[in-house]
Amino acid sequence: MLEAENATAGLKAATTSRVDLIILDLNLPDLEGSEVLERVRSWSNVPVIVLSIHSDEHEKVRLLRLGADDYVVKPFGISELLARGEAALRRHLRSTNRDPVVRAGPPAIDLVSRMVTSQGNRVQLTRKEYTLLHALAAHVGLVVTHQQLIKEIWGSHDGNVQYLRILVRKLRQKVEIDPIADRQ
């Protein structure tokens, strides 16, 4: 999960990292939220949920027509926001003809609910473990460098490869039937 304090930082994060969903608060200190939405829509079809204190129908319609996938009025419950996020991700995955569940051997990763199962049992992962598994699933069949994974997980290229190795070992212990079997 990436978080930005202003539009400039948010746009930079969205262009340099792979994001699945953008939650855009319209109350930004440096740019109008609608301008941020237009910029995102100029290069991406990632689902965008807009948050606002305004419940004016005209404003909702304007932003939905600019490309927002949903519009949530503050205050709201976190359960509602999560459900709207899941719905936006489901619609996006269907529109791209991608199955929301990725299977990679025994583990199955539901990209919408962020739930991982292995042999029918739910696997509890930390946020970094899930991010690593998601990154690997997104690049199935491709070579992914240590530096690419470090950037996706920790957000920078200058991370320690040893931390990545430890994270991979912990993840393998949780999702593989025999985590030591395929090591060479």
Short mmCIF file of C-alpha atoms in Angstrom, two decimals:
data_model
loop_
_atom_site.label_atom_id
_atom_site.label_comp_id
_atom_site.label_asym_id
_atom_site.label_seq_id
_atom_site.Cartn_x
_atom_site.Cartn_y
_atom_site.Cartn_z
CA MET A 1 0.00 0.00 0.00
CA LEU A 2 1.32 3.42 -0.99
CA GLU A 3 0.22 6.65 0.61
CA ALA A 4 0.87 10.21 -0.52
CA GLU A 5 0.30 13.50 1.29
CA ASN A 6 -0.33 15.54 -1.84
CA ALA A 7 -1.19 15.22 -5.53
CA THR A 8 2.38 15.55 -6.76
CA ALA A 9 3.63 12.73 -4.55
CA GLY A 10 0.57 10.62 -5.38
CA LEU A 11 1.01 11.01 -9.13
CA LYS A 12 4.71 10.18 -8.83
CA ALA A 13 3.93 7.05 -6.80
CA ALA A 14 1.22 5.97 -9.24
CA THR A 15 3.55 6.33 -12.24
CA THR A 16 6.60 4.68 -10.69
CA SER A 17 4.85 1.78 -8.93
CA ARG A 18 2.28 -0.73 -10.07
CA VAL A 19 -0.98 0.18 -8.35
CA ASP A 20 -4.21 -1.83 -8.46
CA LEU A 21 -6.55 0.82 -7.06
CA ILE A 22 -6.36 4.55 -6.35
CA ILE A 23 -8.35 6.14 -3.56
CA LEU A 24 -8.32 9.85 -4.37
CA ASP A 25 -9.31 12.40 -1.75
CA LEU A 26 -10.43 15.54 -3.57
CA ASN A 27 -9.19 17.79 -0.75
CA LEU A 28 -5.54 18.11 -1.81
CA PRO A 29 -3.17 20.94 -0.90
CA ASP A 30 -1.42 21.32 -4.27
CA LEU A 31 -3.83 20.37 -7.11
CA GLU A 32 -7.54 20.02 -7.70
CA GLY A 33 -8.64 16.39 -7.28
CA SER A 34 -10.39 16.53 -10.67
CA GLU A 35 -7.08 17.51 -12.31
CA VAL A 36 -5.36 14.54 -10.67
CA LEU A 37 -8.14 12.27 -11.96
CA GLU A 38 -7.73 13.65 -15.49
CA ARG A 39 -3.96 13.12 -15.37
CA VAL A 40 -4.35 9.54 -14.17
CA ARG A 41 -6.95 8.82 -16.88
CA SER A 42 -4.58 10.16 -19.55
CA TRP A 43 -2.29 7.15 -19.08
CA SER A 44 -4.07 4.52 -16.96
CA ASN A 45 -7.35 2.68 -16.52
CA VAL A 46 -6.62 1.72 -12.90
CA PRO A 47 -9.81 1.90 -10.81
CA VAL A 48 -10.19 5.23 -8.96
CA ILE A 49 -12.48 5.82 -6.01
CA VAL A 50 -13.03 9.49 -5.18
CA LEU A 51 -13.52 10.66 -1.59
CA SER A 52 -15.21 13.99 -0.95
CA ILE A 53 -17.11 15.97 1.65
CA HIS A 54 -19.48 17.19 -1.09
CA SER A 55 -22.65 15.23 -1.75
CA ASP A 56 -23.79 17.47 -4.62
CA GLU A 57 -25.18 15.34 -7.46
CA HIS A 58 -23.71 17.62 -10.14
CA GLU A 59 -20.19 17.17 -8.70
CA LYS A 60 -20.60 13.39 -8.46
CA VAL A 61 -21.75 13.16 -12.09
CA ARG A 62 -18.91 15.43 -13.27
CA LEU A 63 -16.23 13.29 -11.61
CA LEU A 64 -17.78 10.01 -12.72
CA ARG A 65 -17.78 11.35 -16.28
CA LEU A 66 -14.13 12.38 -15.88
CA GLY A 67 -13.31 8.73 -15.17
CA ALA A 68 -13.88 8.00 -11.49
CA ASP A 69 -15.12 4.47 -10.88
CA ASP A 70 -16.94 5.39 -7.69
CA TYR A 71 -17.65 8.40 -5.48
CA VAL A 72 -17.81 8.12 -1.69
CA VAL A 73 -19.05 10.95 0.53
CA LYS A 74 -17.34 11.59 3.87
CA PRO A 75 -17.94 10.47 6.53
CA PHE A 76 -18.10 6.81 5.58
CA GLY A 77 -17.50 3.45 7.20
CA ILE A 78 -14.27 1.62 6.42
CA SER A 79 -16.28 -1.53 5.58
CA GLU A 80 -18.16 0.41 2.91
CA LEU A 81 -14.92 1.74 1.41
CA LEU A 82 -13.37 -1.74 1.37
CA ALA A 83 -16.46 -3.22 -0.28
CA ARG A 84 -16.46 -0.46 -2.92
CA GLY A 85 -12.76 -1.10 -3.53
CA GLU A 86 -13.37 -4.83 -3.98
CA ALA A 87 -16.23 -4.11 -6.39
CA ALA A 88 -14.07 -1.71 -8.43
CA LEU A 89 -11.28 -4.29 -8.61
CA ARG A 90 -13.72 -7.03 -9.68
CA ARG A 91 -15.09 -4.82 -12.48
CA HIS A 92 -11.58 -3.89 -13.58
CA LEU A 93 -10.38 -7.50 -13.63
CA ARG A 94 -13.46 -8.59 -15.61
CA SER A 95 -12.97 -5.76 -18.11
CA THR A 96 -9.36 -6.78 -18.68
CA ASN A 97 -10.39 -10.45 -18.99
CA ARG A 98 -8.15 -11.36 -16.10
CA ASP A 99 -9.19 -13.99 -13.63
CA PRO A 100 -9.21 -12.41 -10.16
CA VAL A 101 -7.76 -15.65 -8.77
CA VAL A 102 -4.18 -16.50 -9.75
CA ARG A 103 -3.08 -20.08 -9.20
CA ALA A 104 0.62 -20.84 -8.92
CA GLY A 105 0.92 -24.46 -7.87
CA PRO A 106 -0.75 -25.09 -4.50
CA PRO A 107 -1.29 -21.43 -3.60
CA ALA A 108 -4.26 -19.49 -5.00
CA ILE A 109 -4.23 -15.70 -4.73
CA ASP A 110 -7.52 -13.82 -4.90
CA LEU A 111 -6.42 -10.40 -6.15
CA VAL A 112 -9.73 -8.77 -5.19
CA SER A 113 -10.09 -9.93 -1.60
CA ARG A 114 -6.29 -10.29 -1.14
CA MET A 115 -6.89 -13.77 0.29
CA VAL A 116 -4.35 -16.53 -0.22
CA THR A 117 -5.19 -20.22 0.10
CA SER A 118 -3.05 -23.30 -0.21
CA GLN A 119 -4.63 -26.74 -0.49
CA GLY A 120 -7.98 -25.23 0.52
CA ASN A 121 -6.63 -23.65 3.70
CA ARG A 122 -6.39 -19.90 4.19
CA VAL A 123 -2.82 -18.68 4.56
CA GLN A 124 -2.18 -15.69 6.82
CA LEU A 125 0.46 -13.45 5.28
CA THR A 126 2.01 -10.22 6.42
CA ARG A 127 1.58 -7.20 4.13
CA LYS A 128 5.13 -7.60 2.77
CA GLU A 129 4.68 -11.34 2.20
CA TYR A 130 1.47 -10.68 0.27
CA THR A 131 3.14 -7.93 -1.76
CA LEU A 132 5.98 -10.31 -2.65
CA LEU A 133 3.57 -13.11 -3.64
CA HIS A 134 1.45 -10.67 -5.66
CA ALA A 135 4.56 -9.37 -7.47
CA LEU A 136 5.70 -12.90 -8.30
CA ALA A 137 2.21 -13.89 -9.48
CA ALA A 138 2.02 -10.80 -11.68
CA HIS A 139 5.26 -11.85 -13.40
CA VAL A 140 4.62 -15.59 -13.77
CA GLY A 141 6.96 -17.05 -16.39
CA LEU A 142 9.18 -13.96 -16.41
CA VAL A 143 12.53 -13.26 -14.84
CA VAL A 144 12.23 -10.80 -11.97
CA THR A 145 15.40 -9.32 -10.51
CA HIS A 146 16.11 -8.83 -6.84
CA GLN A 147 16.07 -5.09 -7.40
CA GLN A 148 12.62 -5.19 -9.07
CA LEU A 149 11.19 -7.09 -6.12
CA ILE A 150 12.87 -4.83 -3.58
CA LYS A 151 11.37 -1.78 -5.33
CA GLU A 152 7.87 -3.30 -5.39
CA ILE A 153 8.02 -4.36 -1.74
CA TRP A 154 9.96 -1.55 -0.07
CA GLY A 155 9.52 1.21 -2.64
CA SER A 156 13.19 1.83 -3.39
CA HIS A 157 15.98 0.23 -5.38
CA ASP A 158 18.55 0.40 -2.63
CA GLY A 159 17.17 -2.28 -0.33
CA ASN A 160 19.12 -5.12 1.18
CA VAL A 161 18.92 -8.37 -0.83
CA GLN A 162 19.30 -10.35 2.41
CA TYR A 163 15.95 -8.95 3.66
CA LEU A 164 14.36 -10.14 0.42
CA ARG A 165 15.85 -13.62 0.85
CA ILE A 166 14.49 -13.84 4.39
CA LEU A 167 11.05 -12.70 3.18
CA VAL A 168 11.09 -15.29 0.37
CA ARG A 169 12.02 -18.04 2.85
CA LYS A 170 9.16 -17.05 5.20
CA LEU A 171 6.71 -16.92 2.31
CA ARG A 172 7.79 -20.33 1.00
CA GLN A 173 7.33 -21.85 4.45
CA LYS A 174 3.75 -20.62 4.50
CA VAL A 175 2.55 -21.44 0.97
CA GLU A 176 4.54 -24.41 -0.29
CA ILE A 177 3.86 -28.04 0.56
CA ASP A 178 7.59 -28.80 0.84
CA PRO A 179 9.48 -25.49 0.87
CA ILE A 180 12.93 -27.10 0.73
CA ALA A 181 12.19 -29.52 -2.14
CA ASP A 182 12.93 -27.23 -5.13
CA ARG A 183 15.99 -25.43 -3.75
CA GLN A 184 19.18 -25.79 -5.71
#
